[in-house]
GROMACS .gro file of C-alpha atoms in nm:
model
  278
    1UNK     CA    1  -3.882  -0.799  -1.297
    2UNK     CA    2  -4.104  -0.503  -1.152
    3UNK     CA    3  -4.134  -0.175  -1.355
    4UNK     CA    4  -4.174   0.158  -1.210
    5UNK     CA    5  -4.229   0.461  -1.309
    6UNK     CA    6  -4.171   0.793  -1.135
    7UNK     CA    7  -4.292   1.092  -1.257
    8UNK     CA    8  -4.357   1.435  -1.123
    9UNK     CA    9  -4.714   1.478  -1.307
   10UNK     CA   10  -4.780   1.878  -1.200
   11UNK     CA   11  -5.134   1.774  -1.119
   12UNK     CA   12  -5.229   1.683  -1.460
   13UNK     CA   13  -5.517   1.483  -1.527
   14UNK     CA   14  -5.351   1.382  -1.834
   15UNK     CA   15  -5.070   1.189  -1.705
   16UNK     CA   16  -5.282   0.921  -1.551
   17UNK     CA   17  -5.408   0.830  -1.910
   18UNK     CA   18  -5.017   0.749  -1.975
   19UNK     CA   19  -4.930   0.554  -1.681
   20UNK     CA   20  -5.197   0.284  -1.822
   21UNK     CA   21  -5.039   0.239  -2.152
   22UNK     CA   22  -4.697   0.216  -1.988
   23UNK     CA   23  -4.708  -0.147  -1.889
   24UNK     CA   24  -4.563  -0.053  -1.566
   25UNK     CA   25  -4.623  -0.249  -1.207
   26UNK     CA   26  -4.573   0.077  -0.999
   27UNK     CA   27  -4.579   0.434  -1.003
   28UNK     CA   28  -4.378   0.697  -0.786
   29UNK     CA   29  -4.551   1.019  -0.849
   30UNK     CA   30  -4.528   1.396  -0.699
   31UNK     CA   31  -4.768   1.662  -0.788
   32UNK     CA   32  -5.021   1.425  -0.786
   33UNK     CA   33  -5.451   1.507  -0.720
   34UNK     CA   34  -5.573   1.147  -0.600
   35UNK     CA   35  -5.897   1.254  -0.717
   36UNK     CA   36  -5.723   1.280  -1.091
   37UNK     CA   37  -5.661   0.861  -1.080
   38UNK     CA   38  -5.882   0.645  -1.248
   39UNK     CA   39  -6.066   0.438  -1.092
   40UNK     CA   40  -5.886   0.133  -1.246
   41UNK     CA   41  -5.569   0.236  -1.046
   42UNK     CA   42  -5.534   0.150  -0.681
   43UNK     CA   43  -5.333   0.417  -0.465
   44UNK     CA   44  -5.314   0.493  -0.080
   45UNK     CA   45  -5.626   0.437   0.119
   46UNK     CA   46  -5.463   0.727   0.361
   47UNK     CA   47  -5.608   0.988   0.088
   48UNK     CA   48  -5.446   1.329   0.240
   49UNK     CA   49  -5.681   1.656   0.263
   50UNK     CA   50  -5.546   2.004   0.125
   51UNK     CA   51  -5.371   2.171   0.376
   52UNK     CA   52  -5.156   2.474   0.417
   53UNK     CA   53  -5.241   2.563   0.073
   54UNK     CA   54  -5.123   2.265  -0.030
   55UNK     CA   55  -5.364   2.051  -0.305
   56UNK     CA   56  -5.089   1.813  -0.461
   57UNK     CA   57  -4.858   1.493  -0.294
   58UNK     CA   58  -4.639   1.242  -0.353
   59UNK     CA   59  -4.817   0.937  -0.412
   60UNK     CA   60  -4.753   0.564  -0.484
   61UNK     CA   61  -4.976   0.345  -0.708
   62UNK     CA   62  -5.008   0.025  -0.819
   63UNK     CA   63  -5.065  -0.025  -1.172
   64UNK     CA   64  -5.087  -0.392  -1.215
   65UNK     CA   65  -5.166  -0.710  -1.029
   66UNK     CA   66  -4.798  -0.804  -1.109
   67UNK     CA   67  -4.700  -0.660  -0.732
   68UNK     CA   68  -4.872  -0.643  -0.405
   69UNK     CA   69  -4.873  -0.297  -0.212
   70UNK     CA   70  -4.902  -0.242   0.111
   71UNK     CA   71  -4.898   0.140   0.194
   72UNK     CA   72  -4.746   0.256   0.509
   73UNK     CA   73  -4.962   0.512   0.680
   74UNK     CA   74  -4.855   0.855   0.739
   75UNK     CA   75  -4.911   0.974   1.052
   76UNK     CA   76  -4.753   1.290   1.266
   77UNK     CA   77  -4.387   1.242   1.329
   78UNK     CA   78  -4.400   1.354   1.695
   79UNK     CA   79  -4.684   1.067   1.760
   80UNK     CA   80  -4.494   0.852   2.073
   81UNK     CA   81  -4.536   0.541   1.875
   82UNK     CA   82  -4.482   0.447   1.554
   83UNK     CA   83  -4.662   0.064   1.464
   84UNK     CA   84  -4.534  -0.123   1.204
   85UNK     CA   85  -4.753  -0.041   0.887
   86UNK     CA   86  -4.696   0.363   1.030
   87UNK     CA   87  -4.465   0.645   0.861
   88UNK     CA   88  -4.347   0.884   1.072
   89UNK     CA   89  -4.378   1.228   0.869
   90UNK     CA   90  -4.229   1.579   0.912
   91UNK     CA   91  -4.430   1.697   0.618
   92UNK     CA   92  -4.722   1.490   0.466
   93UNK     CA   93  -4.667   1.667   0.160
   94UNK     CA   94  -4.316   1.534   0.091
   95UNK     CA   95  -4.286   1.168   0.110
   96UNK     CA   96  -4.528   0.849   0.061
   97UNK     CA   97  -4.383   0.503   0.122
   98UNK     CA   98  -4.494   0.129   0.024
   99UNK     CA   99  -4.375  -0.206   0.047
  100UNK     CA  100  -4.384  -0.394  -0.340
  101UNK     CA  101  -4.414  -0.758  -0.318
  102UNK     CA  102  -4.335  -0.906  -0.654
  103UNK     CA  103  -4.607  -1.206  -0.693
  104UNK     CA  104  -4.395  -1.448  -0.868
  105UNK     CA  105  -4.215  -1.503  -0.514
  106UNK     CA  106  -3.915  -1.251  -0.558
  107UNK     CA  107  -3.838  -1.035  -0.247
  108UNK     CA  108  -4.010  -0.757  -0.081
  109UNK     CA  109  -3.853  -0.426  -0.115
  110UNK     CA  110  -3.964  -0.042   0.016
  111UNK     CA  111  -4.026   0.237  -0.211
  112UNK     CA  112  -4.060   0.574  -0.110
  113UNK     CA  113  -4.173   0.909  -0.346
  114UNK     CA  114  -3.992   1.235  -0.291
  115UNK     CA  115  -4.119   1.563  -0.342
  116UNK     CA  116  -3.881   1.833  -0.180
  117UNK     CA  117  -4.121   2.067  -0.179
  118UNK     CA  118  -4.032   2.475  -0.205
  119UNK     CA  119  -4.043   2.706   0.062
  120UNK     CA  120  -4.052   3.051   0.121
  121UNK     CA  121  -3.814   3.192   0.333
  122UNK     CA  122  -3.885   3.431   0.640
  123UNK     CA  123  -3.650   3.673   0.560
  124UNK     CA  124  -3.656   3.865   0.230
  125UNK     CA  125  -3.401   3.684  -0.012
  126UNK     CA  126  -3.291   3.754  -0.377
  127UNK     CA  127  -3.363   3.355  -0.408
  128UNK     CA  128  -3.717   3.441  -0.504
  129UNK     CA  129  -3.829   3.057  -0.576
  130UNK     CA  130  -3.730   3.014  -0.210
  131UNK     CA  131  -3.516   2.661  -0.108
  132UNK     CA  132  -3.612   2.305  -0.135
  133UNK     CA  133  -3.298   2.128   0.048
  134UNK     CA  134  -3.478   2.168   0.423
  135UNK     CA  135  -3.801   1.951   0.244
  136UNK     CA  136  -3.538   1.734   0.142
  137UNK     CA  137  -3.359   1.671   0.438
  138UNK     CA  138  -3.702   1.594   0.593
  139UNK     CA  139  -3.764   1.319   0.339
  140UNK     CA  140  -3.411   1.188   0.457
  141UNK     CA  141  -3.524   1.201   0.829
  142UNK     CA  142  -3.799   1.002   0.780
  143UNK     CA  143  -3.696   0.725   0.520
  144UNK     CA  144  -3.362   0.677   0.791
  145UNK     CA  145  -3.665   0.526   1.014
  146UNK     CA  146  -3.591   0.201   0.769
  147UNK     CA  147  -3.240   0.171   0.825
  148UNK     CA  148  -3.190  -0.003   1.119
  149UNK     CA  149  -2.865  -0.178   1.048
  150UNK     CA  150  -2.548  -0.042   1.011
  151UNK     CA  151  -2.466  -0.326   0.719
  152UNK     CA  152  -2.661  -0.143   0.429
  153UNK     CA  153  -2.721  -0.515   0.240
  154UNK     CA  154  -2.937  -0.536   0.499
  155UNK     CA  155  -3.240  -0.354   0.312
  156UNK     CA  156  -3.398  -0.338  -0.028
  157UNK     CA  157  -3.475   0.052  -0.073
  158UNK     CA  158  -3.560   0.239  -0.373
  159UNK     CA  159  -3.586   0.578  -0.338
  160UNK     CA  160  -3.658   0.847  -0.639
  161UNK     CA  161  -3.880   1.207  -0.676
  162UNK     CA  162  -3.829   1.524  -0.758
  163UNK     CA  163  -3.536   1.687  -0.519
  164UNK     CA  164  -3.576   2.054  -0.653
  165UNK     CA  165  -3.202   2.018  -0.673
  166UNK     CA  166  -2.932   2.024  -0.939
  167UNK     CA  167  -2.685   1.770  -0.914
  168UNK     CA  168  -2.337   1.933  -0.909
  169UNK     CA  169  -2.441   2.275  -1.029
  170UNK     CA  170  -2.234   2.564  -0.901
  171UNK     CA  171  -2.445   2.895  -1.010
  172UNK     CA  172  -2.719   2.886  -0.799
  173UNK     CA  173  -2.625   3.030  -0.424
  174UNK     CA  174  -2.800   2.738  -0.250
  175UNK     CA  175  -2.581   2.451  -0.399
  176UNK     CA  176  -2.322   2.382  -0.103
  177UNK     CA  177  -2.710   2.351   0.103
  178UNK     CA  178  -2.805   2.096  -0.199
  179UNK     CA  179  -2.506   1.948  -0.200
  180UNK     CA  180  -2.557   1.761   0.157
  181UNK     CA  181  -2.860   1.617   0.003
  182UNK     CA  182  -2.662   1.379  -0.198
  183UNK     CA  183  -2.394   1.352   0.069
  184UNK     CA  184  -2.671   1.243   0.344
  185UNK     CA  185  -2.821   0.968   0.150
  186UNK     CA  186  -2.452   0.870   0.071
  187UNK     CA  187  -2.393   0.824   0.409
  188UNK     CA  188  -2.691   0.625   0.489
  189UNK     CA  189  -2.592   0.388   0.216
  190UNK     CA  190  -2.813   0.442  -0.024
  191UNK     CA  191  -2.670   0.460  -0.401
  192UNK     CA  192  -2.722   0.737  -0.565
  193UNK     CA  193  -2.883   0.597  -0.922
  194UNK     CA  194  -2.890   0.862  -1.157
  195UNK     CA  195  -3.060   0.865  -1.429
  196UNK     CA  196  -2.698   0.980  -1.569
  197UNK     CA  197  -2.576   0.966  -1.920
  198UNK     CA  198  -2.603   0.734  -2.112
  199UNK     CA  199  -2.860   0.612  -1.952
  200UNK     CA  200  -3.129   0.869  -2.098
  201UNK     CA  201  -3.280   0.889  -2.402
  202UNK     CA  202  -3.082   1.255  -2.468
  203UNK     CA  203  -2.809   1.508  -2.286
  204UNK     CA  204  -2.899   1.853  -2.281
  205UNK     CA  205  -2.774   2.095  -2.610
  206UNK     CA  206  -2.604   2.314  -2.518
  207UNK     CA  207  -2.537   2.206  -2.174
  208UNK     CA  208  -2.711   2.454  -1.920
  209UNK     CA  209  -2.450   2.721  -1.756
  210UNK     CA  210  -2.304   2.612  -1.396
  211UNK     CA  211  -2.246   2.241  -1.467
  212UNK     CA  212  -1.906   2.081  -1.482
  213UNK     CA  213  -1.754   1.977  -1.818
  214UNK     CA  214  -1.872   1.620  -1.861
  215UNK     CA  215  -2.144   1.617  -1.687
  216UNK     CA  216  -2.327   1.340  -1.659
  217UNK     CA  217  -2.643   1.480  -1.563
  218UNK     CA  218  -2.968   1.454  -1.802
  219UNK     CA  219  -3.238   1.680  -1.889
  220UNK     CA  220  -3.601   1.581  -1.624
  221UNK     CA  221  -3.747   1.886  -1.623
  222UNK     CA  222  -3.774   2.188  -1.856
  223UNK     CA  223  -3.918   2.535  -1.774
  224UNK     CA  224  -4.183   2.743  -2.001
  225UNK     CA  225  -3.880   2.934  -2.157
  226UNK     CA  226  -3.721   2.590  -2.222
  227UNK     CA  227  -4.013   2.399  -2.335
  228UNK     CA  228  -4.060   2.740  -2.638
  229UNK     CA  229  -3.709   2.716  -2.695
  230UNK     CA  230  -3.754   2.361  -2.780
  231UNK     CA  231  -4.045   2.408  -2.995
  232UNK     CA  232  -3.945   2.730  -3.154
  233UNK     CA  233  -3.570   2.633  -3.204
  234UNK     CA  234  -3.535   2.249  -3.171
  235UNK     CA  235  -3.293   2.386  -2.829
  236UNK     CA  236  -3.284   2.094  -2.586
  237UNK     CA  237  -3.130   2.269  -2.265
  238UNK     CA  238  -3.320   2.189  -1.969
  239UNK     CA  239  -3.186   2.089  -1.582
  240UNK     CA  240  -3.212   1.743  -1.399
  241UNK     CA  241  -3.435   1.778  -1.047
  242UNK     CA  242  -3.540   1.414  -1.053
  243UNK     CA  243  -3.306   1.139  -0.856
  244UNK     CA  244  -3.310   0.771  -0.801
  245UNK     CA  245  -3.141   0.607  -0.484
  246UNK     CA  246  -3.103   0.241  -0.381
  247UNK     CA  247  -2.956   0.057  -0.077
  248UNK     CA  248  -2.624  -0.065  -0.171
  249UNK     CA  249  -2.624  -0.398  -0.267
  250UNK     CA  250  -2.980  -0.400  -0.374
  251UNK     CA  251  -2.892  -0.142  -0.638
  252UNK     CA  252  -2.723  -0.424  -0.816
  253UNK     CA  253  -3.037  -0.555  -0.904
  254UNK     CA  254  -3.116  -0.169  -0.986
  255UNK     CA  255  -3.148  -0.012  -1.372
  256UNK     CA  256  -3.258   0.360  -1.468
  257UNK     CA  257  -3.319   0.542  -1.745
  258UNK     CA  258  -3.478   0.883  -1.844
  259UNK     CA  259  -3.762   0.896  -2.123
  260UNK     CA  260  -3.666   1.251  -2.180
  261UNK     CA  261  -3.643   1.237  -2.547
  262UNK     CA  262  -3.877   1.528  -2.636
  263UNK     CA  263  -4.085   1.293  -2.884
  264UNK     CA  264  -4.185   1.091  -2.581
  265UNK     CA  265  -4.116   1.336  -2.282
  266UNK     CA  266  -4.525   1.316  -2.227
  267UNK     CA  267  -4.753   1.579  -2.081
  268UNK     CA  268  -4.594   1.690  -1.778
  269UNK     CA  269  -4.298   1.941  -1.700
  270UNK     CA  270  -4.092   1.615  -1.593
  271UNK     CA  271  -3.999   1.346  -1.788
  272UNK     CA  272  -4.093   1.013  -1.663
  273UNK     CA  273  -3.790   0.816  -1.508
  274UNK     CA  274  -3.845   0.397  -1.582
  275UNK     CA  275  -3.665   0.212  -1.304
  276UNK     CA  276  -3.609  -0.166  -1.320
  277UNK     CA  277  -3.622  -0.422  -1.032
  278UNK     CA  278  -3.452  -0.748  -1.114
   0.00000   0.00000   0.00000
């Protein structure tokens, strides 16, 4: 079995500390300073410079000599050709892909990070935080360069980040944009994981307005206001932005679950998501 962990770490140097204890094989992370890492943990040789105003990425790392990585490079998605050990990007600071090779002889399978970035928009908008779906369909875009075959057996890809998007929510103004999200990885076959209830270590109390009765969606991520509320109050009412999504057929051998119990939520503004590879 290979563990992973994804995590959207806010560019904490903190985090790192935790992914060591974790006894996990491979981390997914967003928000992440590659200068942060210890120098026990091996990540991308493609380091990224800050760009745009931009000082924080998606990253992969190995953790443990349980796996083998080999990163794919990103390079410039209008580049003519694309080798073999390339990613074509639309936005370096979205997506990072690797291939994990389990050591004790099970298969090969592609992980990618997600981090659907926010973005301003041009025009003056009452959404003030600005919209994260267009960094999302990018992601999509450029992990679809993996699907080749119509059959969807036909690959072993694991997917998860931080989408910036809330999973059947019907407040916010931009849900029918987030909504294709989930309804574009659908339709390139690739299962859409969760982590939903039950498997989490707690559903939000009271649930957080705009979500269906019975939803299945768990607390990843909790705001300033939320994170007092939680300390002042013991309130535990904070939205899901973090997703997990396999190839069908290889999400059979697929299992996720959200550490989001506040006693163990760790020192980030995401929980950390533990995904299982059997």
């Amino acid at each position: 079995m290979v563990r992973i962990v994804c995590w959207n770490i806010a560019k904490r140097r903190a985090p790192w500390n935790e992914l060591l204890q974790m006894g996990a094989d491979v981390a997914l992370l967003q928000e992440a300073d590659p200068t942060a890492a210890p120098a026990s943990l091996y990540s991308s040789p493609y380091q990224r410079e800050a760009a745009y105003g931009y000082d924080r990425w998606p990253m992969v790392v190995k953790l443990s000599d349980n796996v083998k990585i080999e990163w794919f490079k990103p390079v410039n998605a209008a580049q003519m050709s694309i080798e073999s050990n390339e990613i074509a990007v639309s936005d370096s600071n979205t997506i990072a892909a690797a291939r994990v090779t389990p050591i004790d002889g099970g298969e090969p399978f592609i992980v990618f990070s997600m981090y659907a970035r926010w973005i301003k928009p041009v025009v003056k908008s009452s959404w003030s935080a600005g919209y994260a779906d267009a960094s999302a369909h990018r992601i999509i875009s450029d992990l679809s360069a993996f699907i080749g075959y119509l059959n969807p057996a036909s690959h072993r890809i694991l997917a998860a980040g931080d989408l910036n998007t809330i999973y059947e929510e019907t407040v916010y103004s931009l849900q029918p944009r987030d909504t294709t999200v989930f309804d574009r990885m659908e339709a390139l076959g690739l299962e859409f994981m969760g982590p939903r209830w039950p498997d989490a270590d707690k559903q939000a109390d009271p649930v957080p307005k705009g979500l269906p009765a019975g939803t299945r969606n768990v607390p990843t991520y909790l705001s300033a206001h939320q994170l007092k509320l939680l300390r002042n109050e013991g309130t535990f009412t904070g939205h899901q932005l973090d997703y997990v999504f396999a190839s069908k057929g290889f999400d059979q051998n697929v299992s996720v679950h959200a550490m989001n119990d506040p006693a163990r939520w760790g020192p980030s503004d995401h929980c950390r998501v533990v995904i299982d590879v059997r």
